[in-house]
Amino acid sequence: MTISDNQGSTAAAAVQIQPPSRMALPDFLQSVKLKYVKLGYHYLISNLFTFCFVPLIFVTLIHFSQTDIDDLHHVWLHLQYNIIAILTCSAFIVFGLTVFILTRPRPVYLVDFACYRPADRFKAPFCSFMEHSRLTGDFDESSLEFQRKILLRSGLGEETYVPEAMLYIPPRSSMVTARAEAEEVMFGALDSLFQNTNLKPKAIGILVLNCSLFNPTPSLSAMIVNKYKLRGNIKSFNLGGMGCSAGVIAIDLAKDLLQVHRNTYAVVVSTENITQNWYFGNKKSMLIPNCLFRVGGSAVLLSNKSAERRRAKYRLVHVVRTNRAADDKAFRCVYQEQDDAGKTGVSLSKDLMAIAGSALKTNITTLGPLVLPISEQLLFFATLVMRKLFKADVKPYIPDFKLAFDHFCIHAGGRAVIDELEKNLQLLPVHVEASRMTLHRFGNTSSSSIWYELAYIEAKGRMRRGNRLWQIAFGSGFKCNSAVWEALHNVKSSPNGPWEDCIDKYPVEVPLIAQQHIS
């Protein structure tokens, strides 16, 4: 994945040092920790307005301290003879404040969220996965070996889950079993959410569901309305075919609806269905999803009620969406189709990582000015001017997003995705720990993976008041979407979380398997 045209790890410039003389000064480049100088620079630039404003306040206070009673009386007389001007200015101020209050975006709060945790009997360790694949009789030896290599390099652990229909030989892939999987996941997450929040389903005014590959009639959102007997005037939406980034799209849709509909709740359900979308052919580009995708789902409760701010966990700050579907390669890089034998599956292009990198570059270029401190923006702009205007031979400056965010939830699409973002965004291992551990414990759960990652951060007790979180997801189309949240207080993990009985085991060391050629 490439974020810039000429990008590499930051290296210190070589400095030619002359042999020290008896009167030579110390080499400050060696004696001063430059990271503290950089931190000082960021602090100075970020608080530049404050530093400039303080002297102005000081001068104003001195001026008022020299004002006597006669001066105040003169001002009062002047105002008495300009009552029309005063009333006009007051009317404009009142009108302006009214317009501001009525048109300003309403804050959107994340009250709580829940992730589905399957039963242990649905676990799929590697040996069982491979034996089951062999016994189905659908895969030749080359395809079985290919899947084995993918599993070893995937970053998945031995405790991920598959749907019940996949445990049978032959697998019971039907509309009935696909509905059963959808109900198990959606209702499991929603039951936990309602239990943790003590919210009555009738209070929900907006429902947004996203599931890319399974869209029956009636819709999945209608199944939820029927199950919980939601009210008749609920605003219900069902998003399909939008891939692993659809969770952020659903959040964005709910946010927009909450700007229009006052004093209400919105529930966003993100899931994927595996039962009818398992590939039983031998085309290698279509076998990869079998090895990566696993069962999972999430339910998120949002609200624009000011009263909910006290118990809400987060406030939604920004949503930035990038859509590259106008480009033919990007459009086809994740593509559902039939192989030569008529078997349906999702094909992954060899250009996927390059296309994802291009989409990420566009997304963070838009997001950067919204979240980065002014110091980083000035450094980036100065480097850009030197390269483009003065043709200087300098490396592009990669903004330090660690200064803008405290936590990162990178879609757990696979080990390669996480590795590339860690390298290109210059993140530390702790920043991608939640993504790696989610991939290891639950696999790629599609659009819900970013919520399993947030649940991991909460379970570790790392989310503090004022912390900023960046959720970033990629999906078919091709799309790259970001959501930025701010913690409203020190956040604790909710009961019945997906990590409740295993968080103490993590992080685990995920073994690095040597890169092997896959033909």
Short mmCIF file of C-alpha atoms in Angstrom, two decimals:
data_model
loop_
_atom_site.label_atom_id
_atom_site.label_comp_id
_atom_site.label_asym_id
_atom_site.label_seq_id
_atom_site.Cartn_x
_atom_site.Cartn_y
_atom_site.Cartn_z
CA MET A 1 0.00 0.00 0.00
CA THR A 2 1.43 3.39 -0.96
CA ILE A 3 0.33 6.61 0.66
CA SER A 4 2.83 8.96 -0.99
CA ASP A 5 4.92 8.99 -4.14
CA ASN A 6 8.23 8.69 -2.33
CA GLN A 7 7.81 7.36 1.15
CA GLY A 8 10.11 5.53 3.49
CA SER A 9 11.01 5.36 7.11
CA THR A 10 12.28 8.62 8.54
CA ALA A 11 16.06 8.73 8.69
CA ALA A 12 18.26 11.26 10.42
CA ALA A 13 20.42 13.34 8.09
CA ALA A 14 24.10 12.52 8.10
CA VAL A 15 26.18 15.21 9.78
CA GLN A 16 29.88 15.67 9.00
CA ILE A 17 31.61 16.45 12.29
CA GLN A 18 35.07 17.96 12.28
CA PRO A 19 37.66 16.68 14.76
CA PRO A 20 36.91 18.47 18.02
CA SER A 21 39.26 21.23 19.07
CA ARG A 22 39.93 22.24 22.68
CA MET A 23 37.48 25.18 22.34
CA ALA A 24 34.76 23.33 20.36
CA LEU A 25 31.17 23.58 21.55
CA PRO A 26 29.20 20.42 22.41
CA ASP A 27 27.44 18.65 19.56
CA PHE A 28 23.84 19.49 20.45
CA LEU A 29 22.50 17.15 17.76
CA GLN A 30 23.94 14.32 19.80
CA SER A 31 23.31 15.68 23.28
CA VAL A 32 19.71 16.97 22.94
CA LYS A 33 16.80 14.59 22.60
CA LEU A 34 15.28 15.97 19.43
CA LYS A 35 11.89 14.38 20.16
CA TYR A 36 11.47 16.89 23.00
CA VAL A 37 12.34 19.73 20.63
CA LYS A 38 9.65 18.46 18.24
CA LEU A 39 7.14 18.20 21.08
CA GLY A 40 7.98 21.77 22.08
CA TYR A 41 7.47 22.95 18.53
CA HIS A 42 4.07 21.25 18.33
CA TYR A 43 3.03 22.75 21.66
CA LEU A 44 4.16 26.24 20.62
CA ILE A 45 2.37 26.19 17.26
CA SER A 46 -0.79 24.54 18.63
CA ASN A 47 -1.07 27.22 21.31
CA LEU A 48 0.13 30.11 19.16
CA PHE A 49 -3.26 31.86 19.30
CA THR A 50 -3.24 31.70 23.09
CA PHE A 51 0.29 33.07 23.30
CA CYS A 52 -0.69 35.99 21.03
CA PHE A 53 -3.98 36.63 22.83
CA VAL A 54 -2.53 36.82 26.35
CA PRO A 55 -0.49 40.03 25.72
CA LEU A 56 -3.60 41.64 24.19
CA ILE A 57 -5.59 40.84 27.33
CA PHE A 58 -2.76 42.20 29.47
CA VAL A 59 -2.68 45.51 27.54
CA THR A 60 -6.48 45.81 27.75
CA LEU A 61 -6.45 45.30 31.51
CA ILE A 62 -3.80 48.00 31.92
CA HIS A 63 -5.89 50.40 29.85
CA PHE A 64 -9.03 49.76 31.93
CA SER A 65 -7.08 50.11 35.16
CA GLN A 66 -6.27 53.71 34.14
CA THR A 67 -9.94 54.57 33.50
CA ASP A 68 -11.59 56.88 36.08
CA ILE A 69 -15.25 57.72 36.91
CA ASP A 70 -15.37 60.68 34.50
CA ASP A 71 -14.40 58.45 31.60
CA LEU A 72 -17.17 55.95 32.44
CA HIS A 73 -19.71 58.79 32.75
CA HIS A 74 -18.67 60.10 29.32
CA VAL A 75 -19.21 56.65 27.78
CA TRP A 76 -22.68 56.43 29.36
CA LEU A 77 -23.70 59.81 27.93
CA HIS A 78 -22.45 58.77 24.51
CA LEU A 79 -24.58 55.60 24.61
CA GLN A 80 -27.71 57.56 25.65
CA TYR A 81 -27.56 59.65 22.47
CA ASN A 82 -27.05 56.56 20.24
CA ILE A 83 -29.92 54.40 21.47
CA ILE A 84 -31.05 53.53 17.91
CA ALA A 85 -27.60 52.19 17.00
CA ILE A 86 -27.52 50.16 20.21
CA LEU A 87 -30.95 48.62 19.57
CA THR A 88 -30.00 47.82 15.98
CA CYS A 89 -26.77 46.11 17.03
CA SER A 90 -28.61 44.20 19.76
CA ALA A 91 -31.23 43.00 17.26
CA PHE A 92 -28.51 41.77 14.89
CA ILE A 93 -26.76 39.96 17.73
CA VAL A 94 -29.97 38.26 18.88
CA PHE A 95 -30.86 37.30 15.30
CA GLY A 96 -27.38 35.92 14.67
CA LEU A 97 -27.41 33.86 17.86
CA THR A 98 -30.85 32.49 17.00
CA VAL A 99 -29.74 31.44 13.52
CA PHE A 100 -26.58 29.86 14.96
CA ILE A 101 -28.49 27.86 17.56
CA LEU A 102 -31.09 26.63 15.05
CA THR A 103 -28.64 25.68 12.28
CA ARG A 104 -25.67 24.32 14.21
CA PRO A 105 -25.14 20.53 13.88
CA ARG A 106 -26.70 18.59 16.71
CA PRO A 107 -24.18 16.51 18.65
CA VAL A 108 -24.49 12.76 18.08
CA TYR A 109 -23.68 10.59 21.08
CA LEU A 110 -22.74 6.93 21.14
CA VAL A 111 -24.61 5.69 24.20
CA ASP A 112 -23.32 2.12 24.06
CA PHE A 113 -22.62 -0.74 21.67
CA ALA A 114 -22.59 -4.54 21.78
CA CYS A 115 -20.83 -7.24 19.76
CA TYR A 116 -22.15 -10.74 19.12
CA ARG A 117 -20.22 -13.56 20.74
CA PRO A 118 -20.95 -16.99 19.18
CA ALA A 119 -21.14 -20.19 21.22
CA ASP A 120 -17.97 -22.25 21.56
CA ARG A 121 -19.41 -25.08 19.44
CA PHE A 122 -19.06 -22.83 16.38
CA LYS A 123 -15.27 -22.51 16.72
CA ALA A 124 -13.20 -23.45 13.68
CA PRO A 125 -9.59 -24.38 14.52
CA PHE A 126 -7.26 -24.78 11.53
CA CYS A 127 -7.19 -28.58 11.58
CA SER A 128 -11.00 -28.80 11.67
CA PHE A 129 -11.32 -26.19 8.94
CA MET A 130 -8.96 -28.04 6.62
CA GLU A 131 -10.44 -31.47 7.35
CA HIS A 132 -13.93 -30.17 6.75
CA SER A 133 -12.85 -28.57 3.46
CA ARG A 134 -11.34 -31.88 2.37
CA LEU A 135 -14.41 -33.93 3.28
CA THR A 136 -16.80 -31.72 1.30
CA GLY A 137 -15.18 -33.03 -1.88
CA ASP A 138 -15.44 -29.65 -3.61
CA PHE A 139 -11.75 -28.68 -3.53
CA ASP A 140 -8.82 -30.25 -5.36
CA GLU A 141 -5.44 -30.77 -3.71
CA SER A 142 -4.03 -27.53 -5.09
CA SER A 143 -6.91 -25.52 -3.64
CA LEU A 144 -6.62 -27.25 -0.27
CA GLU A 145 -2.90 -26.47 -0.08
CA PHE A 146 -3.59 -22.88 -1.11
CA GLN A 147 -6.13 -22.50 1.71
CA ARG A 148 -3.69 -24.04 4.18
CA LYS A 149 -1.01 -21.48 3.27
CA ILE A 150 -3.48 -18.60 3.47
CA LEU A 151 -4.60 -19.71 6.94
CA LEU A 152 -1.02 -19.88 8.19
CA ARG A 153 -0.27 -16.37 6.94
CA SER A 154 -3.63 -14.81 7.75
CA GLY A 155 -3.10 -13.75 11.36
CA LEU A 156 -6.21 -15.67 12.45
CA GLY A 157 -6.10 -17.78 15.59
CA GLU A 158 -7.62 -21.14 16.46
CA GLU A 159 -10.81 -19.78 18.06
CA THR A 160 -12.63 -17.96 15.28
CA TYR A 161 -16.23 -18.90 14.48
CA VAL A 162 -18.15 -20.17 11.46
CA PRO A 163 -21.96 -20.43 11.10
CA GLU A 164 -23.69 -23.61 12.17
CA ALA A 165 -24.56 -24.55 8.59
CA MET A 166 -20.85 -24.85 7.77
CA LEU A 167 -20.30 -27.50 10.47
CA TYR A 168 -22.25 -30.13 8.54
CA ILE A 169 -20.98 -32.34 5.73
CA PRO A 170 -22.11 -31.41 3.21
CA PRO A 171 -22.70 -27.81 4.40
CA ARG A 172 -26.37 -26.86 4.70
CA SER A 173 -26.33 -23.74 2.58
CA SER A 174 -29.94 -22.66 2.13
CA MET A 175 -32.21 -19.66 2.62
CA VAL A 176 -33.46 -21.16 5.89
CA THR A 177 -30.00 -21.61 7.39
CA ALA A 178 -28.87 -18.19 6.12
CA ARG A 179 -31.84 -16.57 7.86
CA ALA A 180 -31.03 -18.55 11.00
CA GLU A 181 -27.46 -17.21 10.97
CA ALA A 182 -28.67 -13.63 10.46
CA GLU A 183 -31.17 -13.91 13.31
CA GLU A 184 -28.62 -15.45 15.68
CA VAL A 185 -26.10 -12.68 15.06
CA MET A 186 -28.41 -9.66 14.88
CA PHE A 187 -30.66 -10.61 17.77
CA GLY A 188 -27.69 -11.69 19.88
CA ALA A 189 -26.05 -8.27 19.57
CA LEU A 190 -29.32 -6.37 20.02
CA ASP A 191 -30.35 -8.36 23.10
CA SER A 192 -27.05 -7.43 24.76
CA LEU A 193 -27.43 -3.78 23.75
CA PHE A 194 -30.96 -3.46 25.14
CA GLN A 195 -29.97 -5.25 28.32
CA ASN A 196 -26.94 -3.02 28.93
CA THR A 197 -28.74 0.25 28.20
CA ASN A 198 -32.16 -0.59 29.72
CA LEU A 199 -33.67 0.87 26.58
CA LYS A 200 -37.13 -0.20 25.44
CA PRO A 201 -37.15 -1.09 21.72
CA LYS A 202 -40.23 1.11 21.23
CA ALA A 203 -38.03 4.16 21.97
CA ILE A 204 -35.99 3.62 18.79
CA GLY A 205 -36.84 6.13 16.07
CA ILE A 206 -34.21 5.19 13.47
CA LEU A 207 -32.89 1.77 12.42
CA VAL A 208 -30.01 1.32 9.96
CA LEU A 209 -28.73 -2.15 9.08
CA ASN A 210 -25.89 -3.10 6.76
CA CYS A 211 -25.17 -6.55 5.37
CA SER A 212 -23.36 -6.80 2.07
CA LEU A 213 -24.05 -10.26 0.65
CA PHE A 214 -27.37 -11.44 2.11
CA ASN A 215 -30.45 -9.38 1.27
CA PRO A 216 -33.63 -11.45 1.52
CA THR A 217 -37.24 -10.30 1.26
CA PRO A 218 -38.52 -9.11 3.69
CA SER A 219 -35.29 -7.32 4.53
CA LEU A 220 -33.06 -7.94 7.52
CA SER A 221 -34.12 -4.61 9.00
CA ALA A 222 -37.75 -5.75 8.70
CA MET A 223 -36.79 -8.93 10.60
CA ILE A 224 -35.56 -6.73 13.46
CA VAL A 225 -38.71 -4.61 13.41
CA ASN A 226 -40.79 -7.79 13.56
CA LYS A 227 -38.74 -9.41 16.31
CA TYR A 228 -38.77 -6.44 18.70
CA LYS A 229 -42.16 -5.03 17.61
CA LEU A 230 -40.68 -1.61 16.86
CA ARG A 231 -43.05 1.30 16.37
CA GLY A 232 -44.86 1.80 13.10
CA ASN A 233 -43.30 5.15 12.18
CA ILE A 234 -39.70 4.02 12.61
CA LYS A 235 -37.27 5.21 9.92
CA SER A 236 -35.82 1.89 8.76
CA PHE A 237 -32.98 1.41 6.23
CA ASN A 238 -31.26 -1.72 4.87
CA LEU A 239 -27.86 -1.21 3.19
CA GLY A 240 -26.58 -4.00 0.94
CA GLY A 241 -23.57 -4.70 -1.25
CA MET A 242 -21.37 -2.01 0.33
CA GLY A 243 -18.64 -4.25 1.73
CA CYS A 244 -16.59 -4.11 4.90
CA SER A 245 -16.68 -0.32 5.15
CA ALA A 246 -20.49 -0.20 5.30
CA GLY A 247 -20.47 0.09 9.10
CA VAL A 248 -19.08 3.62 8.88
CA ILE A 249 -21.52 4.41 6.05
CA ALA A 250 -24.38 3.28 8.30
CA ILE A 251 -23.09 5.51 11.10
CA ASP A 252 -22.95 8.45 8.69
CA LEU A 253 -26.52 7.82 7.52
CA ALA A 254 -27.74 7.61 11.11
CA LYS A 255 -25.89 10.84 11.92
CA ASP A 256 -27.60 12.68 9.07
CA LEU A 257 -31.01 11.38 10.13
CA LEU A 258 -30.36 12.49 13.71
CA GLN A 259 -29.78 16.03 12.42
CA VAL A 260 -33.34 16.05 11.08
CA HIS A 261 -35.29 14.03 13.66
CA ARG A 262 -35.05 15.60 17.11
CA ASN A 263 -34.84 13.96 20.49
CA THR A 264 -34.65 10.33 19.42
CA TYR A 265 -32.51 7.19 19.29
CA ALA A 266 -30.88 5.46 16.33
CA VAL A 267 -29.67 1.86 16.26
CA VAL A 268 -27.03 0.77 13.73
CA VAL A 269 -26.60 -2.98 13.15
CA SER A 270 -23.57 -4.20 11.18
CA THR A 271 -23.16 -7.82 10.14
CA GLU A 272 -22.28 -10.18 7.29
CA ASN A 273 -23.71 -13.54 6.28
CA ILE A 274 -21.45 -16.46 5.45
CA THR A 275 -23.89 -19.37 5.05
CA GLN A 276 -24.90 -18.68 1.45
CA ASN A 277 -21.64 -17.02 0.45
CA TRP A 278 -19.08 -19.74 1.06
CA TYR A 279 -17.17 -20.51 -2.14
CA PHE A 280 -17.05 -24.18 -3.18
CA GLY A 281 -14.84 -23.86 -6.25
CA ASN A 282 -11.14 -23.93 -7.10
CA LYS A 283 -10.40 -20.42 -8.35
CA LYS A 284 -7.69 -19.19 -5.98
CA SER A 285 -8.63 -15.50 -5.99
CA MET A 286 -12.09 -16.53 -4.77
CA LEU A 287 -10.82 -18.93 -2.06
CA ILE A 288 -9.23 -16.20 0.09
CA PRO A 289 -12.54 -14.97 1.66
CA ASN A 290 -13.21 -18.55 2.87
CA CYS A 291 -10.01 -18.37 4.91
CA LEU A 292 -10.48 -14.88 6.34
CA PHE A 293 -14.18 -14.18 6.92
CA ARG A 294 -15.85 -15.36 10.12
CA VAL A 295 -19.13 -14.86 11.98
CA GLY A 296 -19.66 -11.56 13.80
CA GLY A 297 -21.97 -8.60 14.21
CA SER A 298 -22.48 -5.43 16.22
CA ALA A 299 -25.29 -3.15 17.39
CA VAL A 300 -24.65 0.53 18.18
CA LEU A 301 -27.01 2.90 20.01
CA LEU A 302 -26.78 6.56 18.98
CA SER A 303 -28.79 9.52 20.23
CA ASN A 304 -29.12 13.27 19.80
CA LYS A 305 -30.78 13.71 23.20
CA SER A 306 -28.84 16.15 25.36
CA ALA A 307 -29.87 14.17 28.44
CA GLU A 308 -27.96 11.14 27.11
CA ARG A 309 -24.64 12.96 27.20
CA ARG A 310 -24.15 12.04 30.85
CA ARG A 311 -24.11 8.30 30.26
CA ALA A 312 -22.92 8.27 26.63
CA LYS A 313 -19.47 6.85 25.97
CA TYR A 314 -18.46 8.90 22.93
CA ARG A 315 -19.35 11.88 20.77
CA LEU A 316 -19.14 11.61 17.00
CA VAL A 317 -16.68 14.22 15.74
CA HIS A 318 -16.15 13.53 12.02
CA VAL A 319 -17.08 11.08 9.28
CA VAL A 320 -15.06 11.16 6.05
CA ARG A 321 -16.01 8.90 3.13
CA THR A 322 -14.01 8.14 -0.01
CA ASN A 323 -15.57 6.32 -2.97
CA ARG A 324 -13.42 5.17 -5.92
CA ALA A 325 -16.13 3.28 -7.83
CA ALA A 326 -15.71 5.58 -10.85
CA ASP A 327 -12.37 3.86 -11.51
CA ASP A 328 -12.81 0.52 -13.30
CA LYS A 329 -9.95 -1.25 -11.50
CA ALA A 330 -11.17 -0.06 -8.13
CA PHE A 331 -14.74 -1.08 -8.99
CA ARG A 332 -13.72 -4.66 -9.82
CA CYS A 333 -11.02 -5.29 -7.21
CA VAL A 334 -13.56 -6.92 -4.85
CA TYR A 335 -16.14 -8.49 -7.14
CA GLN A 336 -18.86 -11.09 -6.66
CA GLU A 337 -19.05 -13.37 -9.68
CA GLN A 338 -19.25 -16.94 -10.93
CA ASP A 339 -16.20 -18.96 -11.87
CA ASP A 340 -15.92 -21.09 -15.01
CA ALA A 341 -17.76 -23.93 -13.26
CA GLY A 342 -20.68 -21.68 -12.32
CA LYS A 343 -19.71 -21.50 -8.61
CA THR A 344 -20.46 -18.10 -7.03
CA GLY A 345 -17.94 -16.31 -4.82
CA VAL A 346 -16.14 -13.04 -4.18
CA SER A 347 -12.96 -12.51 -6.18
CA LEU A 348 -10.10 -10.41 -4.80
CA SER A 349 -7.88 -8.65 -7.34
CA LYS A 350 -4.08 -8.64 -7.16
CA ASP A 351 -4.32 -4.83 -7.32
CA LEU A 352 -6.33 -4.71 -4.09
CA MET A 353 -3.56 -3.39 -1.84
CA ALA A 354 -2.50 -0.68 -4.31
CA ILE A 355 -6.11 0.44 -4.77
CA ALA A 356 -6.68 0.43 -1.01
CA GLY A 357 -3.56 2.57 -0.61
CA SER A 358 -4.81 5.11 -3.15
CA ALA A 359 -8.22 5.29 -1.44
CA LEU A 360 -6.54 5.68 1.95
CA LYS A 361 -4.36 8.51 0.62
CA THR A 362 -7.44 10.38 -0.58
CA ASN A 363 -9.28 9.76 2.66
CA ILE A 364 -6.53 10.95 4.99
CA THR A 365 -5.86 13.96 2.76
CA THR A 366 -9.44 15.01 3.47
CA LEU A 367 -9.36 13.97 7.12
CA GLY A 368 -5.98 15.51 7.96
CA PRO A 369 -7.00 19.21 8.01
CA LEU A 370 -9.95 18.32 10.25
CA VAL A 371 -7.97 16.53 12.95
CA LEU A 372 -4.25 17.29 12.73
CA PRO A 373 -2.74 20.04 14.90
CA ILE A 374 -1.76 23.18 13.03
CA SER A 375 1.91 22.36 13.58
CA GLU A 376 1.64 19.18 11.48
CA GLN A 377 -0.31 20.97 8.78
CA LEU A 378 2.35 23.69 8.50
CA LEU A 379 5.13 21.11 8.20
CA PHE A 380 3.21 19.22 5.54
CA PHE A 381 2.42 22.42 3.61
CA ALA A 382 6.02 23.67 3.79
CA THR A 383 7.36 20.38 2.47
CA LEU A 384 4.77 20.36 -0.31
CA VAL A 385 5.70 23.91 -1.38
CA MET A 386 9.41 23.05 -1.45
CA ARG A 387 8.78 19.96 -3.59
CA LYS A 388 6.22 21.39 -6.00
CA LEU A 389 7.22 25.05 -6.26
CA PHE A 390 10.97 25.02 -5.70
CA LYS A 391 11.56 21.45 -6.99
CA ALA A 392 13.59 20.68 -3.89
CA ASP A 393 14.79 17.10 -3.48
CA VAL A 394 13.11 16.44 -0.12
CA LYS A 395 10.99 13.54 0.98
CA PRO A 396 7.26 14.17 1.38
CA TYR A 397 6.36 14.88 4.98
CA ILE A 398 4.04 12.21 6.35
CA PRO A 399 1.83 13.83 9.01
CA ASP A 400 2.04 12.23 12.44
CA PHE A 401 -1.51 11.03 13.07
CA LYS A 402 -0.44 9.91 16.53
CA LEU A 403 -0.69 13.60 17.48
CA ALA A 404 -4.35 13.64 16.42
CA PHE A 405 -5.54 10.27 17.75
CA ASP A 406 -4.99 8.24 20.89
CA HIS A 407 -6.48 5.00 19.57
CA PHE A 408 -6.78 3.36 16.16
CA CYS A 409 -9.37 0.81 15.01
CA ILE A 410 -8.16 -0.40 11.61
CA HIS A 411 -10.50 -2.80 9.87
CA ALA A 412 -9.22 -6.31 10.54
CA GLY A 413 -9.37 -7.33 6.91
CA GLY A 414 -6.17 -9.35 7.08
CA ARG A 415 -2.61 -9.23 8.30
CA ALA A 416 -1.35 -7.45 5.18
CA VAL A 417 -3.83 -4.59 5.60
CA ILE A 418 -2.81 -4.01 9.22
CA ASP A 419 0.91 -4.31 8.44
CA GLU A 420 0.74 -1.76 5.64
CA LEU A 421 -1.17 0.81 7.64
CA GLU A 422 1.15 0.38 10.61
CA LYS A 423 4.14 1.04 8.33
CA ASN A 424 2.72 3.83 6.19
CA LEU A 425 1.13 5.77 9.05
CA GLN A 426 4.24 5.18 11.19
CA LEU A 427 2.22 3.70 14.04
CA LEU A 428 3.54 1.83 17.05
CA PRO A 429 2.67 -1.83 17.77
CA VAL A 430 0.32 -0.73 20.58
CA HIS A 431 -1.69 1.33 18.10
CA VAL A 432 -2.52 -1.71 15.95
CA GLU A 433 -2.78 -4.15 18.84
CA ALA A 434 -6.60 -4.03 18.93
CA SER A 435 -6.77 -4.76 15.19
CA ARG A 436 -4.29 -7.63 15.33
CA MET A 437 -5.92 -9.24 18.35
CA THR A 438 -9.41 -8.91 16.85
CA LEU A 439 -8.20 -10.59 13.67
CA HIS A 440 -6.58 -13.32 15.76
CA ARG A 441 -9.58 -13.95 18.04
CA PHE A 442 -12.57 -13.35 15.75
CA GLY A 443 -11.18 -13.22 12.20
CA ASN A 444 -12.47 -10.77 9.60
CA THR A 445 -16.03 -10.07 10.74
CA SER A 446 -16.47 -7.53 7.92
CA SER A 447 -18.08 -4.19 8.85
CA SER A 448 -18.40 -5.08 12.54
CA SER A 449 -14.66 -5.65 13.08
CA ILE A 450 -14.00 -2.03 14.13
CA TRP A 451 -16.45 -2.49 17.02
CA TYR A 452 -14.74 -5.65 18.25
CA GLU A 453 -11.54 -3.59 18.23
CA LEU A 454 -13.12 -0.78 20.24
CA ALA A 455 -14.44 -3.38 22.68
CA TYR A 456 -10.85 -4.64 23.06
CA ILE A 457 -9.56 -1.15 23.90
CA GLU A 458 -12.31 -0.69 26.47
CA ALA A 459 -11.72 -4.13 27.99
CA LYS A 460 -8.05 -3.21 28.45
CA GLY A 461 -9.11 -0.03 30.32
CA ARG A 462 -7.21 2.27 27.95
CA MET A 463 -9.97 4.69 26.94
CA ARG A 464 -9.67 7.91 28.96
CA ARG A 465 -11.76 11.04 28.94
CA GLY A 466 -10.90 13.29 25.99
CA ASN A 467 -9.18 10.50 24.04
CA ARG A 468 -9.78 10.52 20.30
CA LEU A 469 -10.44 7.35 18.35
CA TRP A 470 -10.01 6.78 14.62
CA GLN A 471 -12.05 4.00 13.02
CA ILE A 472 -10.98 3.31 9.46
CA ALA A 473 -12.50 0.67 7.18
CA PHE A 474 -12.11 -0.50 3.58
CA GLY A 475 -14.73 -2.13 1.40
CA SER A 476 -15.81 -3.13 -2.08
CA GLY A 477 -16.56 -0.39 -4.54
CA PHE A 478 -13.77 0.57 -3.68
CA LYS A 479 -14.38 2.62 -0.53
CA CYS A 480 -12.31 3.90 2.38
CA ASN A 481 -14.28 5.45 5.24
CA SER A 482 -13.24 7.05 8.53
CA ALA A 483 -15.10 7.88 11.72
CA VAL A 484 -13.62 9.97 14.54
CA TRP A 485 -14.98 9.72 18.09
CA GLU A 486 -14.14 11.54 21.32
CA ALA A 487 -14.47 9.81 24.69
CA LEU A 488 -16.73 11.76 27.05
CA HIS A 489 -15.32 10.11 30.18
CA ASN A 490 -13.11 7.23 31.26
CA VAL A 491 -14.87 4.39 29.46
CA LYS A 492 -15.35 0.98 31.01
CA SER A 493 -16.24 -2.15 29.10
CA SER A 494 -19.95 -2.98 29.07
CA PRO A 495 -21.20 -6.30 30.53
CA ASN A 496 -21.34 -9.38 28.28
CA GLY A 497 -18.62 -8.00 26.02
CA PRO A 498 -16.92 -10.21 23.41
CA TRP A 499 -13.62 -10.11 25.33
CA GLU A 500 -15.09 -10.62 28.80
CA ASP A 501 -13.64 -14.08 29.50
CA CYS A 502 -10.42 -13.86 27.49
CA ILE A 503 -9.02 -10.31 27.67
CA ASP A 504 -6.36 -11.34 30.19
CA LYS A 505 -4.86 -13.70 27.60
CA TYR A 506 -4.20 -10.84 25.21
CA PRO A 507 -2.12 -9.57 23.56
CA VAL A 508 -0.72 -12.84 22.24
CA GLU A 509 2.26 -13.26 20.00
CA VAL A 510 1.02 -13.95 16.49
CA PRO A 511 3.70 -16.05 14.78
CA LEU A 512 5.18 -14.63 11.59
CA ILE A 513 5.02 -17.24 8.88
CA ALA A 514 7.66 -16.92 6.21
CA GLN A 515 6.30 -15.47 2.99
CA GLN A 516 5.74 -18.28 0.51
CA HIS A 517 4.99 -18.12 -3.18
CA ILE A 518 1.35 -18.93 -3.84
CA SER A 519 0.62 -19.99 -7.38
#
